[in-house]
């Protein structure tokens, strides 16, 4: 069986205790690797290594061009090792290998390249003062960043945190999710090969509560905490951060609304709506899990949507043809299954879908669910979508905003005014019009309400991963 060590101070290492845990392949449902199980002692070792690399090492001092060149070399190694990285994520958490290869890995590399360039090319501000003083801004590296990642896009979401943190001269301790540890250790070894100094990117494995995750967020030498995962976990991490007055960035759950107006281009709306809920088996914080369809096109849209859902190829995620793999873990499978069990009791009907082989849940379409049903209110994080009809624009917006989440929403319409009105009225961090998941890395990314605190991306990442400083000089 493979062994997945921590990477601390440039060394692959066991835990101080020697403890290990298993990573389970959700398709075979068998353990495929043993992973170092970190505890408080290992968290301390990793944070001290990052602290030394920041306080004494070359990384924060080398300047944007040199750091950027190393990050580009790192990105190139990620691209060269795409097959191994994709296989690591697919084996750990069951995402289709074709998605891992064609989306997750290239996006991870692109994140390093983008933030390397963004930091190098960024400008500060000069603030002309009437008093004759000269005021300007600087962006100092913040220090040691604790990055805590989820299992749904392991490599890609880790790079979304690690890349801006490194580009702005910080050092990092990354704790991958316990269900998807493998690609992070591989990524850290590639960073060392690229020439990043030891201690700049450390990887610490383990669980959250009472384990590596909690120890990391409670550590007094950490300067920033960036977290993506469950809203309930975000609350716990925010409390830990408050004890040390550490800025925290939280990207949490979602219950994305997807509004299809009667003037939408139907083929386009069906294609994107399918991708929005069924890619990565619906294990996407941005998933369009609540579809609202205007009555005039309800039947036609729904028939086409259901046919497209049934055409998706479910099965072995290592097979190139597979579009929908198993859910990431047994625990998660049981959670999604309990939502399926709630649907009819809560008044909904299942038009298509249900359980597949092993931990596969087939693309599931639910109709007639009342807005109070659990399936309409809670984040399922699986391939399950509710479809609800509406008459007026106002009704659609009110239904879409009837949630404690607010990460993103989608709108399909050919009417420009309607699109702009809806985009303004939707309470969400991102609104996609006639598309889904198209990203410009300069744009703010984050959520309102229970979907999180703060924004990352471009200058928003700079704000979080630096200490912005004002310098005022008498001339
Ligand atoms: P989780 O929030 O429990 O775990 C995410 C990460 O946080 C993992 O690395 C975990 O070890 C760590 N963690 C957990 N508790 C911690 C603590 N007290 N202190 C420090 N670190 C801690 O999410 P989980 O269990 O992996 O997924 C459960 C649900 O979370 C999903 O069903 C979904 O609803 C949501 N989720 C949302 C994601 C998003 O992208 N917004 C991504 C993954 C999960
Ligand atoms: Mg959990």
XYZ file of C-alpha atoms and ligand atoms in Angstrom:
520
model
C 0.000 0.000 0.000
C 1.180 3.524 -0.717
C 2.292 5.762 2.146
C 1.486 9.478 2.144
C 3.761 11.424 4.500
C 3.611 14.975 5.792
C 6.022 17.387 4.119
C 7.584 19.574 6.804
C 10.649 21.770 6.405
C 11.504 20.152 3.089
C 11.342 16.607 4.462
C 8.793 13.864 3.929
C 7.998 12.705 7.424
C 5.862 10.468 9.650
C 3.931 11.864 12.590
C 5.757 12.155 15.901
C 3.427 9.432 17.226
C 3.910 7.208 14.177
C 0.093 7.074 13.833
C -1.457 6.613 10.399
C -4.937 6.535 8.896
C -6.283 4.997 5.699
C -7.363 6.745 2.533
C -10.218 4.835 0.937
C -10.789 4.654 -2.829
C -14.539 5.342 -3.073
C -14.936 3.241 -6.234
C -13.326 0.032 -4.906
C -14.414 0.977 -1.358
C -11.044 -0.363 -0.152
C -8.168 1.479 1.541
C -5.507 2.260 -1.042
C -2.977 4.279 0.971
C -1.830 4.925 4.512
C -1.499 8.538 5.546
C 0.506 10.131 8.358
C -1.989 11.164 11.042
C -0.853 14.515 12.387
C -1.535 15.801 15.896
C -0.678 18.937 17.863
C 3.044 18.085 17.949
C 3.190 17.749 14.156
C 1.152 20.913 13.679
C 3.629 22.726 15.890
C 6.558 21.323 13.911
C 4.984 22.461 10.635
C 4.125 25.940 11.902
C 7.624 26.394 13.381
C 9.151 25.391 10.030
C 6.957 27.908 8.196
C 7.739 30.531 10.850
C 11.517 30.091 10.431
C 11.227 30.117 6.645
C 9.318 33.382 6.900
C 11.348 35.099 9.631
C 14.820 34.057 8.486
C 14.587 32.459 5.039
C 14.973 33.953 1.560
C 11.364 33.543 0.405
C 9.759 36.804 1.651
C 12.952 38.699 0.769
C 13.672 37.558 -2.775
C 11.360 39.905 -4.662
C 8.457 39.317 -6.996
C 10.348 38.419 -10.173
C 12.507 35.715 -8.618
C 9.607 34.292 -6.612
C 7.404 34.460 -9.678
C 9.942 32.544 -11.747
C 10.038 29.773 -9.131
C 6.227 29.631 -9.062
C 6.169 29.345 -12.866
C 8.663 26.473 -12.668
C 6.408 24.875 -10.035
C 3.399 25.298 -12.378
C 5.345 23.654 -15.208
C 6.132 20.656 -12.975
C 2.435 20.389 -12.085
C 1.638 20.278 -15.804
C 4.361 17.673 -16.448
C 3.007 15.518 -13.622
C -0.644 15.952 -14.588
C -1.342 12.231 -14.868
C -0.015 11.400 -11.407
C -1.784 14.346 -9.787
C -5.077 13.557 -11.514
C -4.831 9.902 -10.524
C -4.156 10.888 -6.902
C -7.363 12.945 -6.671
C -9.443 10.382 -8.568
C -8.238 7.521 -6.375
C -8.767 9.502 -3.169
C -12.207 10.956 -3.851
C -13.664 9.443 -7.014
C -13.838 12.365 -9.436
C -13.826 11.332 -13.126
C -10.213 11.117 -14.290
C -11.042 13.018 -17.483
C -12.216 16.006 -15.380
C -9.191 15.795 -13.080
C -6.837 15.792 -16.076
C -8.591 18.370 -18.231
C -9.819 20.787 -15.525
C -8.426 20.387 -12.016
C -4.747 20.018 -12.882
C -4.576 22.764 -15.544
C -6.495 25.116 -13.245
C -4.087 24.387 -10.390
C -1.121 25.254 -12.623
C -2.964 28.328 -13.917
C -3.535 29.525 -10.349
C 0.226 29.495 -9.645
C 0.999 31.251 -12.894
C -1.731 33.854 -12.429
C -0.835 34.848 -8.863
C 2.892 34.887 -9.643
C 2.219 37.404 -12.430
C -0.421 39.303 -10.522
C 1.891 39.957 -7.577
C 4.784 40.921 -9.851
C 2.694 43.345 -11.897
C 0.580 44.820 -9.092
C 0.887 48.515 -8.338
C 0.378 50.390 -5.101
C -1.401 53.716 -4.729
C -0.042 57.218 -4.410
C -2.467 59.447 -2.497
C -1.986 63.120 -3.414
C -2.403 65.079 -0.163
C -3.391 68.774 -0.050
C -1.038 69.309 2.897
C 1.987 68.637 0.705
C 2.708 65.298 2.331
C 3.424 62.250 0.195
C 1.306 59.206 1.019
C 1.561 55.816 -0.582
C 0.632 52.167 0.013
C 2.761 49.074 0.411
C 1.660 45.451 0.697
C 3.850 43.569 3.174
C 3.788 39.769 3.356
C 1.516 38.680 6.208
C 3.548 35.758 7.593
C 2.522 32.148 8.181
C -0.678 31.108 6.419
C -2.738 28.124 7.561
C -4.722 26.778 4.603
C -7.426 24.202 5.285
C -8.914 22.550 2.254
C -11.891 20.351 1.361
C -11.973 17.116 -0.631
C -14.134 18.070 -3.601
C -11.437 19.720 -5.759
C -8.352 18.803 -3.720
C -5.446 20.000 -5.856
C -7.341 22.865 -7.472
C -8.767 24.437 -4.309
C -5.470 23.986 -2.470
C -3.686 25.905 -5.221
C -6.338 28.648 -5.041
C -5.172 29.294 -1.452
C -1.487 28.409 -1.656
C -0.708 30.315 -4.878
C -1.655 33.850 -3.711
C -0.219 33.170 -0.257
C 3.168 32.218 -1.763
C 3.142 34.886 -4.466
C 2.789 37.566 -1.804
C 5.803 36.195 0.071
C 4.128 34.203 2.813
C 4.930 30.693 3.967
C 2.203 28.065 4.214
C 1.041 25.088 6.204
C -1.569 23.300 4.123
C -3.911 20.782 5.691
C -5.675 18.832 2.960
C -8.972 17.116 3.745
C -8.588 13.692 5.313
C -10.486 12.169 2.385
C -8.079 13.553 -0.233
C -4.500 13.728 1.072
C -2.461 12.293 -1.809
C -2.170 15.139 -4.313
C -1.028 17.627 -1.649
C 2.049 15.617 -0.686
C 2.869 15.212 -4.371
C 2.370 18.941 -4.938
C 4.690 19.818 -2.037
C 7.391 17.520 -3.409
C 7.090 19.253 -6.800
C 7.437 22.635 -5.076
C 10.740 21.492 -3.573
C 11.894 20.215 -6.978
C 11.012 23.588 -8.480
C 13.377 25.204 -5.986
C 11.042 26.607 -3.340
C 13.092 26.710 -0.129
C 12.323 24.151 2.617
C 9.608 25.293 5.023
C 7.886 27.543 2.468
C 5.144 25.024 1.618
C 4.458 22.445 4.321
C 1.739 19.802 4.164
C 0.201 18.449 7.346
C -2.255 15.545 7.240
C -4.964 14.598 9.694
C -8.542 15.201 10.719
C -10.208 18.448 11.818
C -11.601 18.522 15.364
C -9.152 17.392 18.048
C -6.574 16.688 15.344
C -4.189 18.417 12.936
C -6.813 20.894 11.677
C -7.835 22.259 15.068
C -4.202 22.364 16.290
C -3.255 24.405 13.235
C -6.066 26.956 13.561
C -5.368 27.397 17.289
C -1.603 27.846 16.872
C -0.424 31.275 18.108
C 2.270 31.608 15.399
C -0.223 31.543 12.517
C -0.953 34.935 10.868
C -3.761 34.062 8.440
C -6.317 31.268 8.167
C -7.982 30.474 4.866
C -10.617 27.745 4.879
C -12.999 26.137 2.398
C -15.583 23.627 3.599
C -18.736 23.251 5.585
C -20.445 26.319 7.124
C -20.549 24.657 10.572
C -16.772 24.077 10.410
C -16.315 27.698 9.334
C -17.976 28.824 12.551
C -15.592 26.672 14.638
C -12.566 27.990 12.746
C -13.736 31.603 13.089
C -13.878 31.080 16.858
C -10.340 29.660 16.904
C -9.134 32.605 14.797
C -10.788 35.123 17.103
C -8.828 33.796 20.091
C -5.574 34.857 18.387
C -7.083 37.811 16.468
C -6.093 36.239 13.185
C -7.809 37.363 9.954
C -9.816 34.540 8.461
C -11.186 33.953 4.974
C -14.075 31.483 4.810
C -15.457 29.974 1.629
C -18.364 27.839 2.818
C -21.378 25.995 1.516
C -23.942 26.999 -1.070
C -27.426 26.302 -2.347
C -27.112 27.863 -5.769
C -30.286 29.056 -7.479
C -30.532 28.623 -11.224
C -33.319 30.654 -12.880
C -34.420 29.777 -16.395
C -36.691 32.447 -17.892
C -39.123 31.677 -20.704
C -37.003 33.595 -23.250
C -33.849 31.544 -22.552
C -32.025 29.733 -25.337
C -33.149 26.297 -24.161
C -30.307 24.141 -25.456
C -27.748 26.389 -23.787
C -29.756 26.521 -20.554
C -30.071 22.727 -20.422
C -26.329 22.172 -21.083
C -25.122 24.574 -18.405
C -27.780 23.534 -15.904
C -26.710 19.896 -16.274
C -23.074 20.836 -15.706
C -24.020 23.080 -12.787
C -25.541 20.270 -10.765
C -24.042 17.004 -12.007
C -20.345 17.733 -12.594
C -18.158 16.313 -9.815
C -21.308 14.355 -8.800
C -22.779 17.581 -7.432
C -20.005 17.861 -4.844
C -19.480 21.508 -5.692
C -20.134 24.441 -3.381
C -21.323 26.357 -6.475
C -23.739 23.634 -7.581
C -26.967 24.869 -9.138
C -29.048 22.681 -6.844
C -32.275 24.715 -7.025
C -33.656 25.125 -10.532
C -36.469 27.645 -11.030
C -38.139 27.407 -14.443
C -40.776 29.779 -15.812
C -44.123 28.040 -16.353
C -44.385 28.645 -20.117
C -41.311 26.466 -20.750
C -41.457 24.262 -17.645
C -42.498 21.049 -19.383
C -40.220 21.395 -22.384
C -37.183 22.398 -20.311
C -37.759 19.674 -17.731
C -38.204 16.930 -20.336
C -34.958 17.911 -22.058
C -33.124 18.309 -18.739
C -34.254 14.879 -17.493
C -33.223 13.232 -20.779
C -29.767 14.837 -20.554
C -29.414 13.774 -16.900
C -30.267 10.176 -17.806
C -27.683 10.215 -20.619
C -24.758 10.924 -18.257
C -22.344 7.998 -17.949
C -21.946 6.892 -14.322
C -19.345 4.411 -13.164
C -15.624 3.804 -12.577
C -13.977 7.218 -12.276
C -10.713 5.868 -13.694
C -12.509 5.096 -16.946
C -12.080 7.943 -19.452
C -15.728 7.735 -20.521
C -17.133 8.232 -16.999
C -18.903 11.534 -16.332
C -20.205 10.805 -12.837
C -18.224 8.815 -10.269
C -19.077 7.654 -6.769
C -19.473 10.101 -3.889
C -16.221 10.825 -2.098
C -16.645 8.697 1.021
C -19.010 6.321 2.756
C -19.897 9.001 5.301
C -20.797 11.416 2.550
C -22.731 8.740 0.634
C -24.820 8.053 3.742
C -25.523 11.765 4.149
C -26.722 12.152 0.551
C -28.760 8.945 0.821
C -30.538 10.340 3.888
C -31.552 13.367 1.793
C -32.954 11.032 -0.875
C -34.950 9.311 1.869
C -36.406 12.652 3.016
C -37.769 13.754 -0.362
C -41.075 11.902 -0.562
C -41.839 12.304 3.157
C -41.399 16.063 2.686
C -43.846 16.119 -0.259
C -41.464 15.948 -3.253
C -41.424 13.449 -6.103
C -38.350 11.862 -7.693
C -38.682 12.143 -11.456
C -35.439 10.270 -12.192
C -32.335 9.102 -10.333
C -31.728 7.349 -7.025
C -28.992 4.993 -5.904
C -26.449 3.464 -8.288
C -23.642 0.954 -7.874
C -21.610 1.143 -4.641
C -21.408 4.754 -3.479
C -22.763 6.158 -6.747
C -25.858 8.346 -6.601
C -27.392 8.717 -10.063
C -28.364 12.145 -11.422
C -31.539 12.808 -9.460
C -34.284 15.264 -10.402
C -36.900 16.217 -7.819
C -40.206 17.960 -8.564
C -43.032 19.318 -6.410
C -40.867 19.766 -3.315
C -42.306 22.538 -1.113
C -39.851 25.357 -0.288
C -39.784 24.159 3.322
C -38.508 20.659 2.360
C -34.983 19.785 3.577
C -34.011 19.070 -0.024
C -34.778 22.716 -0.897
C -33.099 24.281 2.125
C -29.966 22.295 3.021
C -26.760 21.777 1.070
C -26.874 18.186 -0.167
C -23.501 18.247 -1.928
C -24.599 15.496 -4.288
C -26.155 15.042 -7.751
C -29.646 16.037 -6.657
C -31.590 19.009 -8.028
C -35.041 20.383 -7.285
C -37.096 21.960 -10.083
C -39.764 24.514 -9.172
C -41.998 26.528 -11.499
C -42.546 30.291 -11.303
C -44.679 32.918 -13.061
C -43.141 36.378 -12.575
C -39.577 37.674 -12.361
C -40.272 38.942 -8.829
C -41.392 35.494 -7.758
C -38.240 33.910 -9.189
C -35.933 36.347 -7.406
C -37.793 35.937 -4.111
C -37.525 32.143 -4.333
C -33.863 32.287 -5.308
C -33.047 34.551 -2.356
C -35.025 32.416 0.102
C -31.909 30.717 1.521
C -29.354 31.308 4.243
C -26.620 30.719 1.657
C -25.486 33.136 -1.043
C -22.450 31.889 -2.897
C -23.700 32.109 -6.476
C -26.717 32.112 -8.757
C -27.350 31.530 -12.462
C -29.774 33.294 -14.794
C -30.744 32.170 -18.278
C -32.452 34.752 -20.488
C -31.984 36.464 -23.847
C -33.357 39.745 -22.474
C -30.553 42.109 -21.502
C -32.592 44.246 -19.096
C -33.999 41.229 -17.351
C -30.485 39.786 -16.948
C -29.108 42.992 -15.407
C -32.123 43.395 -13.107
C -31.796 39.820 -11.878
C -28.012 40.084 -11.452
C -28.489 43.129 -9.224
C -31.323 41.626 -7.179
C -29.766 38.229 -6.426
C -28.051 38.010 -3.019
C -24.941 36.116 -4.085
C -21.167 36.547 -4.441
C -21.230 35.585 -8.130
C -24.037 35.678 -10.709
C -23.517 33.824 -13.976
C -25.702 34.837 -16.913
C -26.199 32.185 -19.615
C -23.223 30.193 -18.299
C -21.746 28.604 -15.165
C -18.325 28.403 -13.419
C -16.573 30.692 -15.909
C -13.899 32.411 -13.828
C -11.678 35.428 -14.231
C -9.085 35.086 -11.486
C -9.132 38.855 -10.917
C -12.808 38.777 -9.944
C -13.918 38.619 -6.314
C -14.857 35.107 -5.264
C -16.781 34.352 -2.067
C -20.223 34.328 -0.582
C -22.811 36.222 1.424
C -24.708 34.901 4.446
C -23.737 31.390 5.535
C -21.617 31.022 2.393
C -18.683 32.762 3.993
C -16.675 35.793 4.976
C -14.384 37.708 2.661
C -13.439 37.462 -0.979
C -10.417 35.983 -2.728
C -9.111 36.513 -6.268
C -6.798 39.191 -7.724
C -6.529 42.257 -5.497
C -8.964 40.645 -3.029
C -6.392 37.917 -2.391
C -3.691 40.567 -2.046
C -5.776 42.311 0.609
C -6.079 39.107 2.621
C -2.585 37.678 2.214
C -0.711 40.912 2.941
C -0.587 43.634 5.555
C -1.516 46.736 3.554
C 0.527 49.615 4.883
C 0.241 53.394 4.563
C 3.451 55.435 4.409
C 3.072 59.196 4.920
C 6.102 61.427 4.396
C 6.590 65.152 4.958
C 8.207 66.532 1.846
P -15.491 19.867 6.664
O -15.824 21.299 6.768
O -15.792 18.991 7.818
O -13.955 19.687 6.317
C -13.211 20.550 5.470
C -11.802 20.655 6.005
O -11.806 21.227 7.304
C -11.085 19.326 6.157
O -9.731 19.519 5.824
C -11.239 19.024 7.617
O -10.254 18.170 8.131
C -11.116 20.401 8.215
N -11.731 20.577 9.515
C -12.892 20.044 9.966
N -13.149 20.463 11.228
C -12.127 21.279 11.584
C -11.813 22.028 12.750
N -12.605 22.010 13.835
N -10.686 22.766 12.760
C -9.888 22.807 11.682
N -10.117 22.120 10.568
C -11.233 21.365 10.502
O -16.190 19.337 5.396
P -16.362 17.803 5.027
O -16.760 16.990 6.218
O -15.173 17.356 4.322
O -17.592 17.921 4.066
C -18.895 17.981 4.647
C -19.754 19.014 3.984
O -19.099 20.271 3.824
C -20.164 18.656 2.597
O -21.233 17.753 2.639
C -20.532 19.988 2.052
O -21.834 20.336 2.454
C -19.559 20.926 2.695
N -18.401 21.216 1.842
C -18.354 22.404 1.195
C -17.300 22.684 0.362
C -17.191 23.941 -0.384
O -16.478 23.986 -1.374
N -17.806 25.017 0.043
C -16.228 21.735 0.130
C -16.335 20.537 0.894
C -17.392 20.317 1.715
Mg -16.538 16.569 8.259
